[in-house]
Amino acid sequence: MFGRMNRRYDTVVVGGGPAGMGAALGALDAGAGKVLVLERDGEAGGILNQCIHAGFGLQYFREELTGPEYAERFLAQVIDRDIDVMPSSYVTGLAVDSEGTKQVRVLNERAGLASIEAASVVLAMGCRERTRGSIRIPGTRPAGVLTAGLAQKLVNQKGYLPGKRVAILGSGDIGLIMARRLTLEGAEVVGVFELMPYSNGLNRNVVQCLDDYDIPMHLSTTVVEIHGRDRLEAITVAPVDAHLQPQLDKARKVPCDTLLLSIGLIPDNELARQIGIQLDPVTGGPVVSSTLETSLPGVFACGNVLHVHDVVDYVTAESLRAGGFAGEWSREIRRPKDSIQLVPGNNVRYCVPHTLSPDREHTVFMRVKQRVEPARLRVGGLMEKTLRFVIPAEMISLKIQPEMLDRFHGDRLTIDIDPA
Amino acid sequence: MSTENYVCIACPIGCPLELVHEGDQIVDVSGNKCVRGAKYARQEFTDPRRTFSTTVPIEGSNWARLPVKLAAPVPKDRILEAAQAVHQLRVQAPIRMGEVLARDLLGLDGVNVVATRSLGRA
């Protein structure tokens, strides 16, 4: 299989999920001749393949699709347009020679270790889940404590039910969706425990995944101990005070054989870190210019490896753009260097990209630190916009027009989101 | 007159809806940003329904389960019964996305079980 493949591509994409497929199509649209997608798993599609619930594609396809349907529609385009997809392939390194050509080192189960040449590379490795180790829950280390996404893969693709009596820590959408999923499969979900005083998931998921099945959500509550020697037997939960500290005098024991953790996602950036790409400590993803180019020239990033998105439609939009710039790069088209630094101001946790150029329209994604309702978003003195509400769990997407930046002569543009 | 409060599940916005009724008669729906919200509130008041996704065992494929969805919603109080009926199905690879695996589940018109991905032979 490997022997018949090219060893020289215009654009190589690392990761075959929605970001990687979008980037590959974007590169082709921008005129890249040969594009290769390297996928670690046995098939392309990424995490969409295990997200069997509906709710994808409302913006991009204008209809509600399940995850596998969204993935298959993209994969069909990728195959139609002669993009090479190499599954079961793990990228172990990336080197740049004196001419700027990239050498992508890839480990494939059949071909062994190989090197592929590329003019440009797109990083689209996605993200991974935070684990018990990330939040250091005290107690024993029995079987039955796993991330919500792993449980999703076990149930939806492998056909294993991880337990019969399930507690869920964290109210992110994956946790809520797994509460419903496990109920449909015959397990009892005893409750969702959320540290914060509000749910981190969408309201509609609280309604259709918890309320419909009378699954209780306990806000301002967390897991303080794990019990059980070989298998999980119970958890101790406790309410938290205003400083999020558990009130142990009010703790109670909840018997269960499974604890799902839905406590956040982190960009999977081992490769970027290893090759010395500059990372943003807030997003956990690379620092990128307005062409979504990382600190390594000709290496671009998009999707959840850049920053964690809430809906796949945004990932697709961003990836088509990143792939477009990577495709241009492979044709030796060089955009002018960005001249404006984008600075997160009041109540803005981060914005991506990190710099802008006045020569074209930009889409800026950002997240707030705190809930504000209603909110006023200000971009320097250039524009102002009122938003019904902003919450940390919902990403804000903002278009910035070139006419606006034309009038701007500074080199730092601050975004503030204050109460309106 | 009395009111019922719902959270719309038609899209990720999740509008808070208020439905005013006089007995069985709906008087007013407010809080919705689009027509789907009004439709949802009326449906939720008269005959609440849901669709869901689940999987069925598949033989001859690389994966043990084939993901499926319902083509039309079932009454909310029959979700678990419908899920159990879907779980009785058995399929064989290859399957094409969109293939109908069972029609009119539980005798409900249009409630077809549809494959949501293609799975080839292993």
PDB file of N, CA and C in Angstrom, chain A residues 70-152:
ATOM      1  N   TYR A  70     -22.046  13.213   9.144  1.00  0.00           N
ATOM      2  CA  TYR A  70     -21.235  14.393   8.832  1.00  0.00           C
ATOM      3  C   TYR A  70     -19.874  13.946   8.297  1.00  0.00           C
ATOM      4  N   ALA A  71     -19.270  12.965   8.979  1.00  0.00           N
ATOM      5  CA  ALA A  71     -17.951  12.472   8.568  1.00  0.00           C
ATOM      6  C   ALA A  71     -18.018  11.840   7.180  1.00  0.00           C
ATOM      7  N   GLU A  72     -19.051  11.039   6.952  1.00  0.00           N
ATOM      8  CA  GLU A  72     -19.110  10.310   5.680  1.00  0.00           C
ATOM      9  C   GLU A  72     -19.320  11.250   4.496  1.00  0.00           C
ATOM     10  N   ARG A  73     -20.103  12.329   4.715  1.00  0.00           N
ATOM     11  CA  ARG A  73     -20.275  13.305   3.636  1.00  0.00           C
ATOM     12  C   ARG A  73     -18.936  13.935   3.244  1.00  0.00           C
ATOM     13  N   PHE A  74     -18.114  14.253   4.255  1.00  0.00           N
ATOM     14  CA  PHE A  74     -16.813  14.840   3.957  1.00  0.00           C
ATOM     15  C   PHE A  74     -15.874  13.829   3.325  1.00  0.00           C
ATOM     16  N   LEU A  75     -15.906  12.610   3.851  1.00  0.00           N
ATOM     17  CA  LEU A  75     -15.017  11.582   3.324  1.00  0.00           C
ATOM     18  C   LEU A  75     -15.340  11.309   1.854  1.00  0.00           C
ATOM     19  N   ALA A  76     -16.619  11.361   1.507  1.00  0.00           N
ATOM     20  CA  ALA A  76     -17.008  11.145   0.110  1.00  0.00           C
ATOM     21  C   ALA A  76     -16.364  12.201  -0.787  1.00  0.00           C
ATOM     22  N   GLN A  77     -16.347  13.462  -0.333  1.00  0.00           N
ATOM     23  CA  GLN A  77     -15.706  14.530  -1.123  1.00  0.00           C
ATOM     24  C   GLN A  77     -14.209  14.298  -1.228  1.00  0.00           C
ATOM     25  N   VAL A  78     -13.607  13.885  -0.102  1.00  0.00           N
ATOM     26  CA  VAL A  78     -12.160  13.655  -0.070  1.00  0.00           C
ATOM     27  C   VAL A  78     -11.783  12.573  -1.084  1.00  0.00           C
ATOM     28  N   ILE A  79     -12.577  11.504  -1.118  1.00  0.00           N
ATOM     29  CA  ILE A  79     -12.282  10.396  -2.031  1.00  0.00           C
ATOM     30  C   ILE A  79     -12.544  10.805  -3.475  1.00  0.00           C
ATOM     31  N   ASP A  80     -13.688  11.487  -3.707  1.00  0.00           N
ATOM     32  CA  ASP A  80     -14.037  11.980  -5.047  1.00  0.00           C
ATOM     33  C   ASP A  80     -12.940  12.822  -5.665  1.00  0.00           C
ATOM     34  N   ARG A  81     -12.263  13.575  -4.829  1.00  0.00           N
ATOM     35  CA  ARG A  81     -11.313  14.554  -5.358  1.00  0.00           C
ATOM     36  C   ARG A  81      -9.873  14.051  -5.291  1.00  0.00           C
ATOM     37  N   ASP A  82      -9.735  12.735  -5.177  1.00  0.00           N
ATOM     38  CA  ASP A  82      -8.407  12.120  -5.272  1.00  0.00           C
ATOM     39  C   ASP A  82      -7.407  12.586  -4.236  1.00  0.00           C
ATOM     40  N   ILE A  83      -7.902  12.870  -3.052  1.00  0.00           N
ATOM     41  CA  ILE A  83      -6.989  13.159  -1.951  1.00  0.00           C
ATOM     42  C   ILE A  83      -6.556  11.810  -1.382  1.00  0.00           C
ATOM     43  N   ASP A  84      -5.255  11.602  -1.206  1.00  0.00           N
ATOM     44  CA  ASP A  84      -4.786  10.338  -0.629  1.00  0.00           C
ATOM     45  C   ASP A  84      -5.025  10.345   0.875  1.00  0.00           C
ATOM     46  N   VAL A  85      -5.598   9.256   1.388  1.00  0.00           N
ATOM     47  CA  VAL A  85      -5.779   9.111   2.836  1.00  0.00           C
ATOM     48  C   VAL A  85      -4.990   7.881   3.260  1.00  0.00           C
ATOM     49  N   MET A  86      -4.079   8.053   4.226  1.00  0.00           N
ATOM     50  CA  MET A  86      -3.295   6.925   4.712  1.00  0.00           C
ATOM     51  C   MET A  86      -3.663   6.661   6.163  1.00  0.00           C
ATOM     52  N   PRO A  87      -4.519   5.628   6.413  1.00  0.00           N
ATOM     53  CA  PRO A  87      -4.917   5.326   7.794  1.00  0.00           C
ATOM     54  C   PRO A  87      -3.822   4.564   8.538  1.00  0.00           C
ATOM     55  N   SER A  88      -4.047   4.300   9.800  1.00  0.00           N
ATOM     56  CA  SER A  88      -3.097   3.554  10.651  1.00  0.00           C
ATOM     57  C   SER A  88      -1.686   4.119  10.537  1.00  0.00           C
ATOM     58  N   SER A  89      -1.582   5.436  10.463  1.00  0.00           N
ATOM     59  CA  SER A  89      -0.292   6.084  10.254  1.00  0.00           C
ATOM     60  C   SER A  89      -0.075   7.138  11.319  1.00  0.00           C
ATOM     61  N   TYR A  90       1.012   7.023  12.015  1.00  0.00           N
ATOM     62  CA  TYR A  90       1.286   7.911  13.147  1.00  0.00           C
ATOM     63  C   TYR A  90       2.478   8.798  12.805  1.00  0.00           C
ATOM     64  N   VAL A  91       2.283  10.108  12.876  1.00  0.00           N
ATOM     65  CA  VAL A  91       3.372  11.037  12.573  1.00  0.00           C
ATOM     66  C   VAL A  91       4.250  11.186  13.807  1.00  0.00           C
ATOM     67  N   THR A  92       5.544  10.862  13.632  1.00  0.00           N
ATOM     68  CA  THR A  92       6.449  10.877  14.788  1.00  0.00           C
ATOM     69  C   THR A  92       7.342  12.104  14.792  1.00  0.00           C
ATOM     70  N   GLY A  93       7.407  12.826  13.695  1.00  0.00           N
ATOM     71  CA  GLY A  93       8.279  13.996  13.684  1.00  0.00           C
ATOM     72  C   GLY A  93       8.139  14.784  12.401  1.00  0.00           C
ATOM     73  N   LEU A  94       8.720  15.981  12.413  1.00  0.00           N
ATOM     74  CA  LEU A  94       8.655  16.861  11.254  1.00  0.00           C
ATOM     75  C   LEU A  94       9.944  17.673  11.234  1.00  0.00           C
ATOM     76  N   ALA A  95      10.623  17.645  10.092  1.00  0.00           N
ATOM     77  CA  ALA A  95      11.864  18.431   9.968  1.00  0.00           C
ATOM     78  C   ALA A  95      11.744  19.342   8.752  1.00  0.00           C
ATOM     79  N   VAL A  96      12.439  20.467   8.778  1.00  0.00           N
ATOM     80  CA  VAL A  96      12.411  21.403   7.655  1.00  0.00           C
ATOM     81  C   VAL A  96      13.832  21.526   7.121  1.00  0.00           C
ATOM     82  N   ASP A  97      14.012  21.324   5.798  1.00  0.00           N
ATOM     83  CA  ASP A  97      15.378  21.445   5.253  1.00  0.00           C
ATOM     84  C   ASP A  97      15.672  22.895   4.857  1.00  0.00           C
ATOM     85  N   SER A  98      16.880  23.138   4.334  1.00  0.00           N
ATOM     86  CA  SER A  98      17.312  24.516   4.080  1.00  0.00           C
ATOM     87  C   SER A  98      16.448  25.216   3.029  1.00  0.00           C
ATOM     88  N   GLU A  99      15.811  24.436   2.146  1.00  0.00           N
ATOM     89  CA  GLU A  99      14.937  25.064   1.134  1.00  0.00           C
ATOM     90  C   GLU A  99      13.516  25.303   1.671  1.00  0.00           C
ATOM     91  N   GLY A 100      13.270  24.888   2.892  1.00  0.00           N
ATOM     92  CA  GLY A 100      11.942  25.067   3.455  1.00  0.00           C
ATOM     93  C   GLY A 100      11.023  23.880   3.204  1.00  0.00           C
ATOM     94  N   THR A 101      11.526  22.833   2.569  1.00  0.00           N
ATOM     95  CA  THR A 101      10.712  21.630   2.348  1.00  0.00           C
ATOM     96  C   THR A 101      10.571  20.863   3.661  1.00  0.00           C
ATOM     97  N   LYS A 102       9.338  20.371   3.900  1.00  0.00           N
ATOM     98  CA  LYS A 102       9.088  19.635   5.138  1.00  0.00           C
ATOM     99  C   LYS A 102       9.275  18.146   4.902  1.00  0.00           C
ATOM    100  N   GLN A 103       9.878  17.494   5.863  1.00  0.00           N
ATOM    101  CA  GLN A 103       9.993  16.040   5.851  1.00  0.00           C
ATOM    102  C   GLN A 103       9.114  15.523   6.993  1.00  0.00           C
ATOM    103  N   VAL A 104       8.038  14.856   6.624  1.00  0.00           N
ATOM    104  CA  VAL A 104       7.125  14.335   7.644  1.00  0.00           C
ATOM    105  C   VAL A 104       7.507  12.884   7.909  1.00  0.00           C
ATOM    106  N   ARG A 105       7.849  12.587   9.156  1.00  0.00           N
ATOM    107  CA  ARG A 105       8.222  11.216   9.534  1.00  0.00           C
ATOM    108  C   ARG A 105       6.970  10.489   9.979  1.00  0.00           C
ATOM    109  N   VAL A 106       6.685   9.371   9.332  1.00  0.00           N
ATOM    110  CA  VAL A 106       5.440   8.680   9.648  1.00  0.00           C
ATOM    111  C   VAL A 106       5.689   7.192   9.883  1.00  0.00           C
ATOM    112  N   LEU A 107       4.990   6.669  10.887  1.00  0.00           N
ATOM    113  CA  LEU A 107       5.099   5.260  11.243  1.00  0.00           C
ATOM    114  C   LEU A 107       3.807   4.587  10.810  1.00  0.00           C
ATOM    115  N   ASN A 108       3.943   3.597   9.922  1.00  0.00           N
ATOM    116  CA  ASN A 108       2.765   2.903   9.399  1.00  0.00           C
ATOM    117  C   ASN A 108       2.931   1.424   9.659  1.00  0.00           C
ATOM    118  N   GLU A 109       1.827   0.762  10.036  1.00  0.00           N
ATOM    119  CA  GLU A 109       1.951  -0.629  10.473  1.00  0.00           C
ATOM    120  C   GLU A 109       2.494  -1.542   9.376  1.00  0.00           C
ATOM    121  N   ARG A 110       2.254  -1.201   8.116  1.00  0.00           N
ATOM    122  CA  ARG A 110       2.768  -2.066   7.048  1.00  0.00           C
ATOM    123  C   ARG A 110       4.099  -1.571   6.504  1.00  0.00           C
ATOM    124  N   ALA A 111       4.221  -0.257   6.335  1.00  0.00           N
ATOM    125  CA  ALA A 111       5.413   0.284   5.667  1.00  0.00           C
ATOM    126  C   ALA A 111       6.563   0.559   6.618  1.00  0.00           C
ATOM    127  N   GLY A 112       6.306   0.502   7.915  1.00  0.00           N
ATOM    128  CA  GLY A 112       7.355   0.843   8.869  1.00  0.00           C
ATOM    129  C   GLY A 112       7.522   2.353   8.954  1.00  0.00           C
ATOM    130  N   LEU A 113       8.773   2.778   9.146  1.00  0.00           N
ATOM    131  CA  LEU A 113       9.040   4.204   9.298  1.00  0.00           C
ATOM    132  C   LEU A 113       9.401   4.784   7.930  1.00  0.00           C
ATOM    133  N   ALA A 114       8.706   5.859   7.546  1.00  0.00           N
ATOM    134  CA  ALA A 114       8.964   6.451   6.235  1.00  0.00           C
ATOM    135  C   ALA A 114       9.016   7.967   6.358  1.00  0.00           C
ATOM    136  N   SER A 115       9.519   8.608   5.311  1.00  0.00           N
ATOM    137  CA  SER A 115       9.604  10.055   5.297  1.00  0.00           C
ATOM    138  C   SER A 115       8.871  10.562   4.062  1.00  0.00           C
ATOM    139  N   ILE A 116       7.996  11.544   4.254  1.00  0.00           N
ATOM    140  CA  ILE A 116       7.223  12.096   3.141  1.00  0.00           C
ATOM    141  C   ILE A 116       7.555  13.570   3.011  1.00  0.00           C
ATOM    142  N   GLU A 117       7.794  14.014   1.765  1.00  0.00           N
ATOM    143  CA  GLU A 117       8.126  15.423   1.538  1.00  0.00           C
ATOM    144  C   GLU A 117       6.870  16.245   1.304  1.00  0.00           C
ATOM    145  N   ALA A 118       6.853  17.452   1.831  1.00  0.00           N
ATOM    146  CA  ALA A 118       5.699  18.324   1.609  1.00  0.00           C
ATOM    147  C   ALA A 118       6.155  19.773   1.558  1.00  0.00           C
ATOM    148  N   ALA A 119       5.482  20.566   0.709  1.00  0.00           N
ATOM    149  CA  ALA A 119       5.778  22.000   0.671  1.00  0.00           C
ATOM    150  C   ALA A 119       5.140  22.667   1.887  1.00  0.00           C
ATOM    151  N   SER A 120       3.908  22.244   2.235  1.00  0.00           N
ATOM    152  CA  SER A 120       3.253  22.797   3.423  1.00  0.00           C
ATOM    153  C   SER A 120       2.594  21.671   4.207  1.00  0.00           C
ATOM    154  N   VAL A 121       2.409  21.932   5.498  1.00  0.00           N
ATOM    155  CA  VAL A 121       1.832  20.925   6.395  1.00  0.00           C
ATOM    156  C   VAL A 121       0.706  21.585   7.195  1.00  0.00           C
ATOM    157  N   VAL A 122      -0.395  20.844   7.401  1.00  0.00           N
ATOM    158  CA  VAL A 122      -1.456  21.337   8.280  1.00  0.00           C
ATOM    159  C   VAL A 122      -1.566  20.402   9.481  1.00  0.00           C
ATOM    160  N   LEU A 123      -1.495  20.977  10.666  1.00  0.00           N
ATOM    161  CA  LEU A 123      -1.675  20.204  11.897  1.00  0.00           C
ATOM    162  C   LEU A 123      -3.161  20.158  12.217  1.00  0.00           C
ATOM    163  N   ALA A 124      -3.730  18.963  12.302  1.00  0.00           N
ATOM    164  CA  ALA A 124      -5.166  18.802  12.567  1.00  0.00           C
ATOM    165  C   ALA A 124      -5.370  17.569  13.443  1.00  0.00           C
ATOM    166  N   MET A 125      -4.606  17.515  14.553  1.00  0.00           N
ATOM    167  CA  MET A 125      -4.619  16.313  15.388  1.00  0.00           C
ATOM    168  C   MET A 125      -5.766  16.277  16.393  1.00  0.00           C
ATOM    169  N   GLY A 126      -6.525  17.357  16.496  1.00  0.00           N
ATOM    170  CA  GLY A 126      -7.669  17.333  17.412  1.00  0.00           C
ATOM    171  C   GLY A 126      -7.262  17.513  18.867  1.00  0.00           C
ATOM    172  N   CYS A 127      -8.119  17.032  19.763  1.00  0.00           N
ATOM    173  CA  CYS A 127      -7.849  17.215  21.184  1.00  0.00           C
ATOM    174  C   CYS A 127      -8.050  15.894  21.907  1.00  0.00           C
ATOM    175  N   ARG A 128      -7.699  15.877  23.171  1.00  0.00           N
ATOM    176  CA  ARG A 128      -7.939  14.681  23.972  1.00  0.00           C
ATOM    177  C   ARG A 128      -8.622  15.094  25.269  1.00  0.00           C
ATOM    178  N   GLU A 129      -9.121  14.098  25.999  1.00  0.00           N
ATOM    179  CA  GLU A 129      -9.887  14.398  27.208  1.00  0.00           C
ATOM    180  C   GLU A 129      -8.986  14.541  28.419  1.00  0.00           C
ATOM    181  N   ARG A 130      -9.382  15.410  29.323  1.00  0.00           N
ATOM    182  CA  ARG A 130      -8.704  15.459  30.614  1.00  0.00           C
ATOM    183  C   ARG A 130      -9.103  14.203  31.387  1.00  0.00           C
ATOM    184  N   THR A 131      -8.195  13.715  32.221  1.00  0.00           N
ATOM    185  CA  THR A 131      -8.418  12.446  32.925  1.00  0.00           C
ATOM    186  C   THR A 131      -8.452  12.685  34.434  1.00  0.00           C
ATOM    187  N   ARG A 132      -8.611  11.600  35.149  1.00  0.00           N
ATOM    188  CA  ARG A 132      -8.609  11.670  36.611  1.00  0.00           C
ATOM    189  C   ARG A 132      -7.335  12.351  37.102  1.00  0.00           C
ATOM    190  N   GLY A 133      -6.212  12.064  36.466  1.00  0.00           N
ATOM    191  CA  GLY A 133      -4.932  12.647  36.857  1.00  0.00           C
ATOM    192  C   GLY A 133      -4.925  14.163  36.755  1.00  0.00           C
ATOM    193  N   SER A 134      -5.706  14.724  35.813  1.00  0.00           N
ATOM    194  CA  SER A 134      -5.716  16.188  35.632  1.00  0.00           C
ATOM    195  C   SER A 134      -6.341  16.896  36.818  1.00  0.00           C
ATOM    196  N   ILE A 135      -7.275  16.223  37.529  1.00  0.00           N
ATOM    197  CA  ILE A 135      -7.931  16.910  38.641  1.00  0.00           C
ATOM    198  C   ILE A 135      -7.649  16.237  39.981  1.00  0.00           C
ATOM    199  N   ARG A 136      -6.858  15.182  39.947  1.00  0.00           N
ATOM    200  CA  ARG A 136      -6.352  14.530  41.165  1.00  0.00           C
ATOM    201  C   ARG A 136      -7.463  14.196  42.172  1.00  0.00           C
ATOM    202  N   ILE A 137      -8.379  13.304  41.775  1.00  0.00           N
ATOM    203  CA  ILE A 137      -9.416  12.877  42.722  1.00  0.00           C
ATOM    204  C   ILE A 137      -8.783  11.881  43.687  1.00  0.00           C
ATOM    205  N   PRO A 138      -8.875  12.096  44.999  1.00  0.00           N
ATOM    206  CA  PRO A 138      -8.282  11.163  45.960  1.00  0.00           C
ATOM    207  C   PRO A 138      -9.016   9.814  45.961  1.00  0.00           C
ATOM    208  N   GLY A 139      -8.372   8.811  46.542  1.00  0.00           N
ATOM    209  CA  GLY A 139      -9.020   7.518  46.682  1.00  0.00           C
ATOM    210  C   GLY A 139      -8.217   6.402  46.065  1.00  0.00           C
ATOM    211  N   THR A 140      -8.875   5.238  45.934  1.00  0.00           N
ATOM    212  CA  THR A 140      -8.217   4.064  45.366  1.00  0.00           C
ATOM    213  C   THR A 140      -8.228   4.163  43.848  1.00  0.00           C
ATOM    214  N   ARG A 141      -7.631   3.176  43.176  1.00  0.00           N
ATOM    215  CA  ARG A 141      -7.554   3.199  41.713  1.00  0.00           C
ATOM    216  C   ARG A 141      -8.238   1.975  41.111  1.00  0.00           C
ATOM    217  N   PRO A 142      -9.538   1.836  41.312  1.00  0.00           N
ATOM    218  CA  PRO A 142     -10.234   0.653  40.789  1.00  0.00           C
ATOM    219  C   PRO A 142     -10.583   0.805  39.306  1.00  0.00           C
ATOM    220  N   ALA A 143     -10.979  -0.305  38.669  1.00  0.00           N
ATOM    221  CA  ALA A 143     -11.521  -0.246  37.311  1.00  0.00           C
ATOM    222  C   ALA A 143     -12.881   0.439  37.383  1.00  0.00           C
ATOM    223  N   GLY A 144     -13.316   1.025  36.284  1.00  0.00           N
ATOM    224  CA  GLY A 144     -14.637   1.641  36.243  1.00  0.00           C
ATOM    225  C   GLY A 144     -14.598   3.151  36.271  1.00  0.00           C
ATOM    226  N   VAL A 145     -13.384   3.745  36.321  1.00  0.00           N
ATOM    227  CA  VAL A 145     -13.280   5.208  36.237  1.00  0.00           C
ATOM    228  C   VAL A 145     -12.701   5.521  34.868  1.00  0.00           C
ATOM    229  N   LEU A 146     -13.489   6.136  34.001  1.00  0.00           N
ATOM    230  CA  LEU A 146     -13.019   6.379  32.634  1.00  0.00           C
ATOM    231  C   LEU A 146     -13.602   7.674  32.077  1.00  0.00           C
ATOM    232  N   THR A 147     -12.990   8.182  31.011  1.00  0.00           N
ATOM    233  CA  THR A 147     -13.501   9.426  30.429  1.00  0.00           C
ATOM    234  C   THR A 147     -14.785   9.141  29.648  1.00  0.00           C
ATOM    235  N   ALA A 148     -15.612  10.173  29.512  1.00  0.00           N
ATOM    236  CA  ALA A 148     -16.897  10.018  28.820  1.00  0.00           C
ATOM    237  C   ALA A 148     -16.682   9.615  27.361  1.00  0.00           C
ATOM    238  N   GLY A 149     -15.654  10.166  26.734  1.00  0.00           N
ATOM    239  CA  GLY A 149     -15.387   9.851  25.329  1.00  0.00           C
ATOM    240  C   GLY A 149     -14.956   8.408  25.130  1.00  0.00           C
ATOM    241  N   LEU A 150     -14.202   7.881  26.088  1.00  0.00           N
ATOM    242  CA  LEU A 150     -13.802   6.472  25.989  1.00  0.00           C
ATOM    243  C   LEU A 150     -15.029   5.577  26.136  1.00  0.00           C
ATOM    244  N   ALA A 151     -15.905   5.928  27.092  1.00  0.00           N
ATOM    245  CA  ALA A 151     -17.143   5.164  27.258  1.00  0.00           C
ATOM    246  C   ALA A 151     -17.965   5.209  25.966  1.00  0.00           C
ATOM    247  N   GLN A 152     -17.956   6.382  25.320  1.00  0.00           N
ATOM    248  CA  GLN A 152     -18.703   6.550  24.069  1.00  0.00           C
ATOM    249  C   GLN A 152     -18.177   5.605  22.989  1.00  0.00           C
TER     250      GLN A 152
END
